[in-house]
Short mmCIF file of C-alpha atoms in Angstrom, two decimals:
data_model
loop_
_atom_site.label_atom_id
_atom_site.label_comp_id
_atom_site.label_asym_id
_atom_site.label_seq_id
_atom_site.Cartn_x
_atom_site.Cartn_y
_atom_site.Cartn_z
CA UNK A 947 -29.38 17.75 20.14
CA UNK A 948 -26.32 18.84 18.24
CA UNK A 949 -23.40 16.49 18.45
CA UNK A 950 -20.54 17.51 20.74
CA UNK A 951 -17.92 19.59 18.90
CA UNK A 952 -14.33 18.99 19.98
CA UNK A 953 -11.69 21.69 20.14
CA UNK A 954 -9.96 22.40 16.84
CA UNK A 955 -6.32 21.41 17.29
CA UNK A 956 -4.29 23.90 15.27
CA UNK A 957 -1.80 22.38 12.85
CA UNK A 958 0.13 25.52 11.77
CA UNK A 959 3.07 25.20 14.20
CA UNK A 960 3.23 21.42 13.64
CA UNK A 961 3.52 22.08 9.88
CA UNK A 962 6.31 24.61 10.55
CA UNK A 963 8.25 22.11 12.69
CA UNK A 964 8.03 19.62 9.80
CA UNK A 965 9.48 22.29 7.45
CA UNK A 966 12.36 23.36 9.73
CA UNK A 967 15.92 22.84 8.36
CA UNK A 968 17.62 19.59 9.36
CA UNK A 969 21.03 19.52 11.09
CA UNK A 970 24.00 19.02 8.78
CA UNK A 971 27.23 18.25 10.61
CA UNK A 972 30.37 19.74 9.05
CA UNK A 973 33.13 17.33 10.01
CA UNK A 974 36.80 18.19 10.41
CA UNK A 975 38.98 16.14 8.06
CA UNK A 976 42.21 16.47 10.02
CA UNK A 977 43.08 15.39 13.57
CA UNK A 978 42.55 18.19 16.09
CA UNK A 979 44.72 18.33 19.18
CA UNK A 980 43.06 18.76 22.58
CA UNK A 981 39.60 17.86 21.32
CA UNK A 982 37.27 17.52 24.35
CA UNK A 983 36.14 13.90 24.69
CA UNK A 984 32.45 14.89 24.62
CA UNK A 985 32.70 16.40 21.09
CA UNK A 986 33.00 14.44 17.86
CA UNK A 987 34.30 15.23 14.38
CA UNK A 988 32.17 18.41 14.30
CA UNK A 989 34.94 19.99 16.49
CA UNK A 990 37.33 22.07 14.35
CA UNK A 991 39.66 23.42 17.02
CA UNK A 992 40.67 27.06 17.23
CA UNK A 993 39.46 28.47 13.91
CA UNK A 994 38.25 32.02 13.27
CA UNK A 995 34.63 33.15 12.83
CA UNK A 996 35.40 33.87 9.18
CA UNK A 997 36.80 30.37 8.59
CA UNK A 998 33.73 28.83 10.25
CA UNK A 999 31.50 31.03 8.08
CA UNK A 1000 33.17 29.71 4.90
CA UNK A 1001 32.72 26.08 5.99
CA UNK A 1002 29.04 26.55 6.87
CA UNK A 1003 28.01 28.35 3.69
CA UNK A 1004 27.09 25.00 2.04
CA UNK A 1005 23.53 24.74 3.43
CA UNK A 1006 20.94 25.84 5.98
CA UNK A 1007 21.29 23.79 9.17
CA UNK A 1008 25.06 23.27 8.77
CA UNK A 1009 26.91 23.35 12.09
CA UNK A 1010 30.33 22.94 13.67
CA UNK A 1011 32.02 23.56 17.02
CA UNK A 1012 35.11 25.73 17.39
CA UNK A 1013 37.30 26.82 20.28
CA UNK A 1014 37.24 30.55 20.96
CA UNK A 1015 40.41 32.40 19.90
CA UNK A 1016 39.72 35.19 22.38
CA UNK A 1017 38.97 32.89 25.31
CA UNK A 1018 40.80 29.55 24.91
CA UNK A 1019 39.03 26.74 26.77
CA UNK A 1020 35.57 28.06 25.85
CA UNK A 1021 33.58 26.63 22.94
CA UNK A 1022 31.20 28.06 20.35
CA UNK A 1023 28.49 26.33 18.33
CA UNK A 1024 28.42 27.93 14.87
CA UNK A 1025 25.13 27.30 13.07
CA UNK A 1026 23.90 28.33 9.62
CA UNK A 1027 20.36 29.71 9.73
CA UNK A 1028 18.57 32.37 7.68
CA UNK A 1029 21.55 32.58 5.27
CA UNK A 1030 23.87 33.73 8.04
CA UNK A 1031 26.05 32.14 10.71
CA UNK A 1032 24.77 32.27 14.28
CA UNK A 1033 27.28 31.78 17.11
CA UNK A 1034 26.28 30.36 20.50
CA UNK A 1035 28.45 29.87 23.58
CA UNK A 1036 28.36 26.13 24.25
CA UNK A 1037 28.48 24.46 27.68
CA UNK A 1038 28.78 20.91 28.98
CA UNK A 1039 28.05 19.56 32.47
CA UNK A 1040 27.30 15.94 31.55
CA UNK A 1041 24.78 17.32 29.05
CA UNK A 1042 25.15 19.90 26.29
CA UNK A 1043 23.41 23.28 26.52
CA UNK A 1044 23.40 26.85 25.24
CA UNK A 1045 20.37 27.98 27.29
CA UNK A 1046 17.94 26.37 29.76
CA UNK A 1047 17.43 23.09 27.88
CA UNK A 1048 19.99 20.30 28.32
CA UNK A 1049 20.65 17.69 25.64
CA UNK A 1050 22.25 14.24 25.47
CA UNK A 1051 23.87 15.00 22.10
CA UNK A 1052 24.95 17.97 20.00
CA UNK A 1053 22.74 16.64 17.18
CA UNK A 1054 19.64 16.88 19.40
CA UNK A 1055 20.63 20.35 20.59
CA UNK A 1056 21.00 21.57 16.99
CA UNK A 1057 17.74 19.88 15.87
CA UNK A 1058 15.83 21.59 18.68
CA UNK A 1059 17.61 24.90 18.02
CA UNK A 1060 16.73 24.87 14.31
CA UNK A 1061 13.07 24.08 15.06
CA UNK A 1062 12.90 26.92 17.61
CA UNK A 1063 14.69 29.44 15.36
CA UNK A 1064 12.52 28.50 12.38
CA UNK A 1065 9.19 28.67 14.23
CA UNK A 1066 10.05 31.84 16.14
CA UNK A 1067 11.22 33.52 12.90
CA UNK A 1068 8.23 32.46 10.79
CA UNK A 1069 5.52 32.77 13.41
CA UNK A 1070 6.60 35.44 15.91
CA UNK A 1071 3.34 37.39 15.61
CA UNK A 1072 1.24 34.20 15.69
CA UNK A 1073 3.01 33.01 18.88
CA UNK A 1074 2.53 36.39 20.55
CA UNK A 1075 -1.24 36.04 20.04
CA UNK A 1076 -1.56 32.36 20.98
CA UNK A 1077 -3.15 32.96 24.38
CA UNK A 1078 -5.93 35.24 23.08
CA UNK A 1079 -8.62 32.61 22.30
CA UNK A 1080 -8.02 29.75 24.70
CA UNK A 1081 -9.82 26.40 24.38
CA UNK A 1082 -9.10 25.67 28.07
CA UNK A 1083 -12.73 26.31 29.10
CA UNK A 1084 -14.04 23.76 26.61
CA UNK A 1085 -11.96 20.64 27.23
CA UNK A 1086 -13.18 19.39 30.57
CA UNK A 1087 -10.78 20.77 33.16
CA UNK A 1088 -12.83 23.76 34.24
CA UNK A 1089 -16.15 21.91 34.26
CA UNK A 1090 -14.73 18.96 36.18
CA UNK A 1091 -12.66 21.08 38.53
CA UNK A 1092 -14.85 24.08 39.20
CA UNK A 1093 -13.94 25.98 42.35
CA UNK A 1094 -16.51 27.79 44.52
CA UNK A 1095 -17.38 31.32 43.40
CA UNK A 1096 -15.65 32.91 46.41
CA UNK A 1097 -12.28 31.73 45.02
CA UNK A 1098 -12.49 34.17 42.11
CA UNK A 1099 -8.94 35.48 42.59
CA UNK A 1100 -6.92 32.30 42.32
CA UNK A 1101 -3.14 32.08 42.41
CA UNK A 1102 -1.47 30.88 39.22
CA UNK A 1103 0.40 27.59 39.04
CA UNK A 1104 3.90 27.88 40.44
CA UNK A 1105 6.80 26.50 38.46
CA UNK A 1106 9.16 23.84 39.72
CA UNK A 1107 11.60 21.32 38.31
CA UNK A 1108 10.91 19.01 41.22
CA UNK A 1109 10.28 15.38 40.25
CA UNK A 1110 7.61 14.76 42.86
CA UNK A 1111 3.88 14.53 42.06
CA UNK A 1112 2.41 16.65 44.80
CA UNK A 1113 0.25 19.62 45.51
CA UNK A 1114 1.99 22.80 46.55
CA UNK A 1115 1.24 24.69 49.71
CA UNK A 1116 -2.19 26.30 50.11
CA UNK A 1117 -3.61 24.20 47.28
CA UNK A 1118 -1.39 25.75 44.60
CA UNK A 1119 -0.76 23.07 41.97
CA UNK A 1120 2.77 22.35 40.83
CA UNK A 1121 3.66 22.37 37.17
CA UNK A 1122 6.95 20.98 35.95
CA UNK A 1123 8.90 21.61 32.78
CA UNK A 1124 8.25 18.41 30.87
CA UNK A 1125 9.64 16.53 27.86
CA UNK A 1126 6.78 15.04 25.85
CA UNK A 1127 7.41 11.88 23.84
CA UNK A 1128 5.64 12.18 20.51
CA UNK A 1129 3.69 15.22 19.30
CA UNK A 1130 1.65 17.09 21.91
CA UNK A 1131 -0.72 20.03 21.73
CA UNK A 1132 -1.22 22.74 24.34
CA UNK A 1133 -4.47 22.28 26.21
CA UNK A 1134 -4.80 25.99 26.83
CA UNK A 1135 -4.36 27.51 23.33
CA UNK A 1136 -4.75 24.33 21.14
CA UNK A 1137 -1.42 24.97 19.36
CA UNK A 1138 1.38 22.45 18.81
CA UNK A 1139 4.09 22.28 21.48
CA UNK A 1140 7.23 22.55 19.36
CA UNK A 1141 10.78 21.40 19.98
CA UNK A 1142 12.58 18.17 20.81
CA UNK A 1143 12.65 18.35 24.62
CA UNK A 1144 11.13 20.48 27.41
CA UNK A 1145 8.40 21.62 25.01
CA UNK A 1146 6.12 22.81 27.80
CA UNK A 1147 4.97 22.22 31.35
CA UNK A 1148 2.72 19.60 32.92
CA UNK A 1149 0.59 20.07 36.02
CA UNK A 1150 1.57 17.45 38.60
CA UNK A 1151 -2.02 17.22 39.88
CA UNK A 1152 -4.37 17.09 36.88
CA UNK A 1153 -1.99 16.28 34.02
CA UNK A 1154 -2.73 19.49 32.09
CA UNK A 1155 -0.15 20.00 29.28
CA UNK A 1156 0.54 23.61 28.28
CA UNK A 1157 3.15 25.90 26.72
CA UNK A 1158 5.30 27.67 29.31
CA UNK A 1159 3.83 31.05 28.31
CA UNK A 1160 0.26 29.66 28.43
CA UNK A 1161 0.81 28.24 31.94
CA UNK A 1162 0.87 31.79 33.29
CA UNK A 1163 -2.76 32.15 32.16
CA UNK A 1164 -4.04 28.93 33.76
CA UNK A 1165 -5.90 29.38 37.05
CA UNK A 1166 -5.29 27.02 39.95
CA UNK A 1167 -8.51 25.08 39.61
CA UNK A 1168 -7.39 21.47 39.48
CA UNK A 1169 -7.68 18.83 42.17
CA UNK A 1170 -5.18 15.99 42.75
CA UNK A 1171 -7.93 13.32 42.81
CA UNK A 1172 -8.59 14.08 39.11
CA UNK A 1173 -5.04 13.14 38.10
CA UNK A 1174 -4.48 12.93 34.34
CA UNK A 1175 -8.08 13.69 33.48
CA UNK A 1176 -7.37 13.60 29.73
CA UNK A 1177 -5.21 10.63 29.01
CA UNK A 1178 -7.08 8.94 26.12
CA UNK A 1179 -9.06 11.44 24.05
CA UNK A 1180 -7.13 14.33 22.44
CA UNK A 1181 -3.85 12.42 22.89
CA UNK A 1182 -1.61 11.77 19.87
CA UNK A 1183 -2.51 8.27 18.60
CA UNK A 1184 1.05 6.88 18.37
CA UNK A 1185 1.89 8.28 21.81
CA UNK A 1186 -1.22 6.61 23.28
CA UNK A 1187 -0.59 3.13 21.84
CA UNK A 1188 3.06 3.23 22.91
CA UNK A 1189 2.10 4.30 26.42
CA UNK A 1190 -0.37 1.41 26.70
CA UNK A 1191 1.71 -1.05 24.61
CA UNK A 1192 -1.26 -1.92 22.39
CA UNK A 1193 -1.63 -2.22 18.62
CA UNK A 1194 -4.56 0.21 18.53
CA UNK A 1195 -6.22 2.68 20.91
CA UNK A 1196 -8.47 0.83 23.37
CA UNK A 1197 -11.34 3.22 22.56
CA UNK A 1198 -11.40 1.95 18.98
CA UNK A 1199 -11.31 -1.74 19.94
CA UNK A 1200 -13.89 -1.47 22.72
CA UNK A 1201 -16.38 0.71 20.81
CA UNK A 1202 -16.19 -1.47 17.68
CA UNK A 1203 -16.66 -4.66 19.72
CA UNK A 1204 -19.71 -3.14 21.43
CA UNK A 1205 -21.22 -1.89 18.14
CA UNK A 1206 -20.71 -5.24 16.41
CA UNK A 1207 -22.21 -7.17 19.31
CA UNK A 1208 -25.52 -5.26 19.33
CA UNK A 1209 -25.74 -2.50 16.76
CA UNK A 1210 -25.07 -3.69 13.20
CA UNK A 1211 -28.80 -3.74 12.32
CA UNK A 1212 -29.51 -0.33 13.86
CA UNK A 1213 -31.03 2.01 11.24
CA UNK A 1214 -28.75 4.94 10.36
CA UNK A 1215 -25.78 3.50 12.25
CA UNK A 1216 -23.07 6.24 12.50
CA UNK A 1217 -25.37 8.71 10.66
CA UNK A 1218 -27.80 9.18 13.57
CA UNK A 1219 -26.42 11.33 16.40
CA UNK A 1220 -26.52 10.21 20.02
CA UNK A 1221 -27.29 12.54 22.93
CA UNK A 1222 -24.19 14.76 23.23
CA UNK A 1223 -24.15 14.81 27.06
CA UNK A 1224 -23.97 11.01 27.16
CA UNK A 1225 -21.28 10.92 24.45
CA UNK A 1226 -19.27 13.31 26.63
CA UNK A 1227 -19.95 10.92 29.53
CA UNK A 1228 -18.39 8.01 27.59
CA UNK A 1229 -15.36 10.17 26.74
CA UNK A 1230 -14.87 10.99 30.44
CA UNK A 1231 -15.23 7.29 31.34
CA UNK A 1232 -12.40 6.36 28.94
CA UNK A 1233 -10.22 9.24 30.18
CA UNK A 1234 -10.81 8.23 33.78
CA UNK A 1235 -10.92 4.41 33.61
CA UNK A 1236 -9.15 3.46 30.36
CA UNK A 1237 -9.95 -0.12 29.33
CA UNK A 1238 -12.02 -0.58 32.49
CA UNK A 1239 -14.61 1.91 31.17
CA UNK A 1240 -18.12 0.40 31.15
CA UNK A 1241 -19.81 1.05 27.79
CA UNK A 1242 -22.18 -1.93 27.97
CA UNK A 1243 -25.91 -1.89 27.19
CA UNK A 1244 -26.60 -1.58 30.93
CA UNK A 1245 -24.86 1.82 30.95
CA UNK A 1246 -25.71 3.09 27.46
CA UNK A 1247 -28.73 1.45 25.86
CA UNK A 1248 -28.65 3.66 22.75
CA UNK A 1249 -25.93 2.35 20.39
CA UNK A 1250 -25.71 5.85 18.80
CA UNK A 1251 -23.95 7.03 21.97
CA UNK A 1252 -21.16 4.49 21.37
CA UNK A 1253 -20.87 5.35 17.65
CA UNK A 1254 -20.82 9.04 18.65
CA UNK A 1255 -18.02 8.40 21.17
CA UNK A 1256 -15.95 6.60 18.50
CA UNK A 1257 -16.42 9.40 15.96
CA UNK A 1258 -15.54 11.93 18.65
CA UNK A 1259 -12.33 10.05 19.45
CA UNK A 1260 -11.19 10.42 15.82
CA UNK A 1261 -12.26 14.06 15.57
CA UNK A 1262 -10.43 14.85 18.83
CA UNK A 1263 -7.08 13.53 17.55
CA UNK A 1264 -4.53 16.36 17.26
CA UNK A 1265 -3.00 14.62 14.22
CA UNK A 1266 -5.88 13.04 12.25
CA UNK A 1267 -6.00 9.28 11.59
CA UNK A 1268 -5.11 10.08 7.95
CA UNK A 1269 -2.19 12.33 8.86
CA UNK A 1270 -1.41 15.78 7.46
CA UNK A 1271 1.73 14.37 5.78
CA UNK A 1272 -0.21 11.64 3.95
CA UNK A 1273 -3.31 13.77 3.21
CA UNK A 1274 -2.27 15.13 -0.25
CA UNK A 1275 -1.57 11.61 -1.59
CA UNK A 1276 -5.00 10.33 -0.42
CA UNK A 1277 -6.76 13.31 -2.04
CA UNK A 1278 -4.73 12.74 -5.23
CA UNK A 1279 -5.94 9.13 -5.36
CA UNK A 1280 -9.59 10.23 -5.15
CA UNK A 1281 -9.16 12.44 -8.24
CA UNK A 1282 -7.83 9.61 -10.47
CA UNK A 1283 -10.36 8.18 -12.95
CA UNK A 1284 -8.62 4.90 -13.84
CA UNK A 1285 -9.61 2.30 -11.16
CA UNK A 1286 -6.31 0.36 -11.20
CA UNK A 1287 -4.19 3.50 -11.02
CA UNK A 1288 -6.47 4.83 -8.28
CA UNK A 1289 -5.94 1.74 -6.11
CA UNK A 1290 -2.19 1.85 -6.72
CA UNK A 1291 -2.02 5.49 -5.56
CA UNK A 1292 -4.18 4.69 -2.54
CA UNK A 1293 -1.81 1.85 -1.67
CA UNK A 1294 1.15 4.27 -1.87
CA UNK A 1295 -0.73 6.74 0.34
CA UNK A 1296 -1.24 4.08 3.02
CA UNK A 1297 2.53 3.51 3.16
CA UNK A 1298 2.97 7.14 4.26
CA UNK A 1299 0.98 6.55 7.47
CA UNK A 1300 2.75 5.78 10.77
CA UNK A 1301 2.29 2.10 11.79
CA UNK A 1302 -0.26 2.79 14.58
CA UNK A 1303 -2.34 5.00 12.27
CA UNK A 1304 -2.28 2.41 9.46
CA UNK A 1305 -3.23 -0.46 11.79
CA UNK A 1306 -6.10 1.55 13.32
CA UNK A 1307 -7.36 2.55 9.85
CA UNK A 1308 -7.21 -1.10 8.70
CA UNK A 1309 -9.22 -2.25 11.72
CA UNK A 1310 -11.80 0.54 11.29
CA UNK A 1311 -12.26 -0.11 7.54
CA UNK A 1312 -12.76 -3.85 8.13
CA UNK A 1313 -15.46 -2.92 10.68
CA UNK A 1314 -17.16 -0.44 8.31
CA UNK A 1315 -17.13 -3.11 5.58
CA UNK A 1316 -19.04 -5.38 7.99
CA UNK A 1317 -21.49 -2.52 8.64
CA UNK A 1318 -22.22 -2.36 4.87
CA UNK A 1319 -23.01 -6.10 4.82
CA UNK A 1320 -26.09 -5.25 6.95
CA UNK A 1321 -27.21 -2.45 4.61
CA UNK A 1322 -30.73 -3.88 4.22
CA UNK A 1323 -31.35 -3.31 7.94
CA UNK A 1324 -29.12 -0.30 8.78
CA UNK A 1325 -29.44 1.52 5.40
CA UNK A 1326 -25.71 2.40 5.52
CA UNK A 1327 -23.64 1.67 2.40
CA UNK A 1328 -20.01 2.64 1.72
CA UNK A 1329 -21.04 5.97 0.17
CA UNK A 1330 -23.11 6.96 3.24
CA UNK A 1331 -20.30 5.95 5.59
CA UNK A 1332 -17.86 7.98 3.46
CA UNK A 1333 -20.03 11.07 4.00
CA UNK A 1334 -19.92 10.50 7.79
CA UNK A 1335 -16.28 9.48 8.15
CA UNK A 1336 -14.55 11.59 5.45
CA UNK A 1337 -14.25 14.78 7.53
CA UNK A 1338 -13.90 12.71 10.72
CA UNK A 1339 -10.73 10.89 9.62
CA UNK A 1340 -9.22 13.57 7.38
CA UNK A 1341 -8.47 17.24 7.95
CA UNK A 1342 -6.88 19.44 5.33
CA UNK A 1343 -3.47 20.83 6.31
CA UNK A 1344 -4.43 23.91 4.25
CA UNK A 1345 -5.20 27.00 6.29
CA UNK A 1346 -7.21 28.30 3.31
CA UNK A 1347 -10.90 27.64 4.11
CA UNK A 1348 -11.99 27.45 0.45
CA UNK A 1349 -9.34 24.86 -0.42
CA UNK A 1350 -10.38 22.78 2.60
CA UNK A 1351 -14.05 23.06 1.57
CA UNK A 1352 -13.30 21.86 -1.97
CA UNK A 1353 -11.62 18.75 -0.53
CA UNK A 1354 -14.72 17.50 1.30
CA UNK A 1355 -16.11 15.50 -1.66
CA UNK A 1356 -12.71 13.87 -2.14
CA UNK A 1357 -12.46 13.04 1.58
CA UNK A 1358 -15.81 11.20 1.30
CA UNK A 1359 -14.60 9.34 -1.78
CA UNK A 1360 -11.33 8.29 -0.09
CA UNK A 1361 -13.21 6.63 2.79
CA UNK A 1362 -15.70 5.04 0.39
CA UNK A 1363 -12.82 3.55 -1.64
CA UNK A 1364 -11.03 2.33 1.51
CA UNK A 1365 -14.20 0.53 2.68
CA UNK A 1366 -15.00 -1.05 -0.70
CA UNK A 1367 -11.40 -2.20 -1.29
CA UNK A 1368 -10.46 -2.95 2.32
CA UNK A 1369 -9.61 -6.60 1.52
CA UNK A 1370 -7.20 -5.63 -1.31
CA UNK A 1371 -5.57 -2.54 0.26
CA UNK A 1372 -4.68 -3.81 3.74
#
């Protein structure tokens, strides 16, 4: 059977967030009388719009706070974006806000505002069409939580800011506006959930994470006893290891331990596909039971199911193990002919990875090196493993399909080099 194909997490909005202008505080050099205690040196007192405009002209993302001349006692955030000054009425009630979202600091408010303005300016049409081709049907919720056919007309999730985890009346699930720590992707449309706080909503019953606009499309088909169905696979790697306070994702450790205990001599290890239904079964076991998942020989005799589950974990990551930010440097290293220079560039590329990604890559490459030591039995050398793992660990940030296709041979070479030089590089 064909191997299970995970949803394609879309990187476009993530890339845009990375490109958004950074906040640049314009500080007031003189002492300002009657400065509210909750503002810092970015407060310039009662200056005119024109004066603020002149101060902010230095760069995109520049900001300051001024007191309104027309309405003394009210405050305005002046922000440079799109080569013009935007003015927002600013409020404080223990937290800072200009709209629904409330922030601990002005810096955070401006950071979030610049991300939102940048993405909504650059990708307005894209955002409007986000809900057209949902991945929701393919990621487990609807198959696990299928309602009887007579419930065809289901109410949509109702919105609440309540902090309780509970099911609403008449079986209507509650979803709450939620602040996600670390990058998260919408599990309805597969797009990045942008912003610094309150990036989307989370269902209190099944743990589904979606954009606010996508939540209106989600039917009420979850059950409370399937809480947080997807808490391991498809979760950002750094977010997962921080949540579990581990060095690496438990899926990686447990699968590699199992493979090394009984599979190193298996012919075509990692190249041969396991039965996709059973691979999906392993995924669900990890999502449901975490480190208590049983992947022993008693449950899954065929080692190709475990290798398939490990490959699927990496393919399911919203940000690949070799991240979008580090990707160009890794590809550059594969194109260098001089071996010493090539290793030096590869070493620089590894420094661009977040700590959890680098540690997981180190552990995986040490394992794949051990796989190659059994090449006589398993017929898998570094080149063969590069062919399998290149596109599994790396995804081109390019939206251009041809450019991504041209990179495939370099992706293979990167993994081959990492395996062969694992002892020097890590």
